[in-house]
XYZ file of C-alpha atoms in Angstrom:
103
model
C -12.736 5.867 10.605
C -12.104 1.880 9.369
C -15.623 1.400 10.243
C -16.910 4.162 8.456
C -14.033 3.510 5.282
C -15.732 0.008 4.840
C -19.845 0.780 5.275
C -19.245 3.711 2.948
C -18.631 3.581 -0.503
C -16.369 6.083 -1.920
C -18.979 7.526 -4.619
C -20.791 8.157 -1.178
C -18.277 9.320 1.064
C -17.519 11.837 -2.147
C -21.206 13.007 -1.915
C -21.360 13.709 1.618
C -18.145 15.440 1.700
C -16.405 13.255 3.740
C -13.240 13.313 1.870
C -10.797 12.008 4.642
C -12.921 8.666 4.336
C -12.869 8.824 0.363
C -8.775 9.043 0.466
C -8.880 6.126 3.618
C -10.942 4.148 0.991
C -8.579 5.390 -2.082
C -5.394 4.053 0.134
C -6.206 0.774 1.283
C -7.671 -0.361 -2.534
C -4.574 0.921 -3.706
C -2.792 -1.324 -1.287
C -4.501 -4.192 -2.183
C -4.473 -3.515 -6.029
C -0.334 -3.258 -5.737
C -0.592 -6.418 -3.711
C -2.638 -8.800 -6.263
C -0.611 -7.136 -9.195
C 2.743 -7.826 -7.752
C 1.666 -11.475 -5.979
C -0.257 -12.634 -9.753
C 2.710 -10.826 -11.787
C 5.333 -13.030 -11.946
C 8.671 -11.985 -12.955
C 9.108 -8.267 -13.661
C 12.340 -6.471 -15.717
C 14.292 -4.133 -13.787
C 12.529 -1.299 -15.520
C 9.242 -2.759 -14.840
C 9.805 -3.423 -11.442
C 11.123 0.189 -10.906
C 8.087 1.738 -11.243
C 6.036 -0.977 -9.378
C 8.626 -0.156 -6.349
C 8.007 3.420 -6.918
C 4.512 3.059 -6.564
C 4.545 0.613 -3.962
C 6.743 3.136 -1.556
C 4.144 5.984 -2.478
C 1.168 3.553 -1.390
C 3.407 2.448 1.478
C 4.020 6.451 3.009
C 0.056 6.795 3.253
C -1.095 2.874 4.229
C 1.421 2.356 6.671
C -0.428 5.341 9.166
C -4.355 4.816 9.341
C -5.489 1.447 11.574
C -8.004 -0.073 8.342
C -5.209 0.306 6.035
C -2.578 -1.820 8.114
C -3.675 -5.440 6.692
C -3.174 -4.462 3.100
C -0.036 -2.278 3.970
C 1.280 -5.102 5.765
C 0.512 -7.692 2.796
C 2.020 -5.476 0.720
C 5.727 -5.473 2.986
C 5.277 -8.667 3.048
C 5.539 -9.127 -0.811
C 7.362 -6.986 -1.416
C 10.361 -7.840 1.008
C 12.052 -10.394 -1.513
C 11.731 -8.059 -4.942
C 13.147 -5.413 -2.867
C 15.919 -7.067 -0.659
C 17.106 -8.657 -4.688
C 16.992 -5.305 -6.260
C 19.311 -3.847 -3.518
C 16.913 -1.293 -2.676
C 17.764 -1.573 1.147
C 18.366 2.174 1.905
C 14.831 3.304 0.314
C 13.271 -0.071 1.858
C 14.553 0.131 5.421
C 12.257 2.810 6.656
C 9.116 1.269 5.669
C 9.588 -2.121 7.061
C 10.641 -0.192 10.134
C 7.530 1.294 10.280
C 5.723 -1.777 9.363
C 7.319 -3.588 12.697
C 6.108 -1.346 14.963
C 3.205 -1.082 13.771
C-alpha cells in the first residue's frame, strides 16, 4: 500500500475507488502538515496549543499503524515530545510514544 499511497494521487485513488489508499494518503499529509505547522510555529498559548495536541493525538491514533505513514508519524513524536512533556500531558502522551518505540 506505501507504494501505491505515493504513485497515486488522491483525486485518483478517489476515482478508482480505492478509498483505503485515499485515507493512507489523507493520514500521512496530515502528519506532515501538523509537523511543519508545529516545527515553523513558534511559541503557542496554552489554548492554542490544546487544540494542536488534540489534533496531533488524532493524527497520531491513525499514522502510528500503516508502514508509509511511520516517517511523518515519527517526525511528528519527535516534535512534539518537548510541547507535550512541558504541558504535563504525560498520561495522554505515554501511549503514543510507546507505540512509536516499537514501531
Amino acid at each position: 500500500m506505501a507504494d501505491l499511497a505515493a504513485s497515486v494521487g488522491a483525486g485518483e485513488a478517489a476515482a478508482a475507488g480505492d478509498y483505503p489508499t485515499l485515507f493512507a494518503s489523507y493520514v500521512v499529509r496530515s502528519a506532515e502538515t501538523l509537523q511543519r505547522r508545529l516545527a515553523t510555529g513558534g511559541a503557542f498559548s496554552q489554548e492554542e496549543f490544546a487544540r494542536q495536541r488534540s489534533h496531533a493525538l488524532h493524527v497520531l491514533t491513525f499514522a502510528l499503524g500503516p508502514d508509509d505513514a511511520w516517517p511523518a508519524a515519527r517526525d511528528l513524536l519527535f516534535i512534539l515530545v518537548e510541547p507535550m512533556e512541558q504541558a504535563g500531558a504525560r498520561r495522554d502522551w505515554i501511549p503514543f510514544l510507546t507505540r512509536g518505540i516499537a514501531r
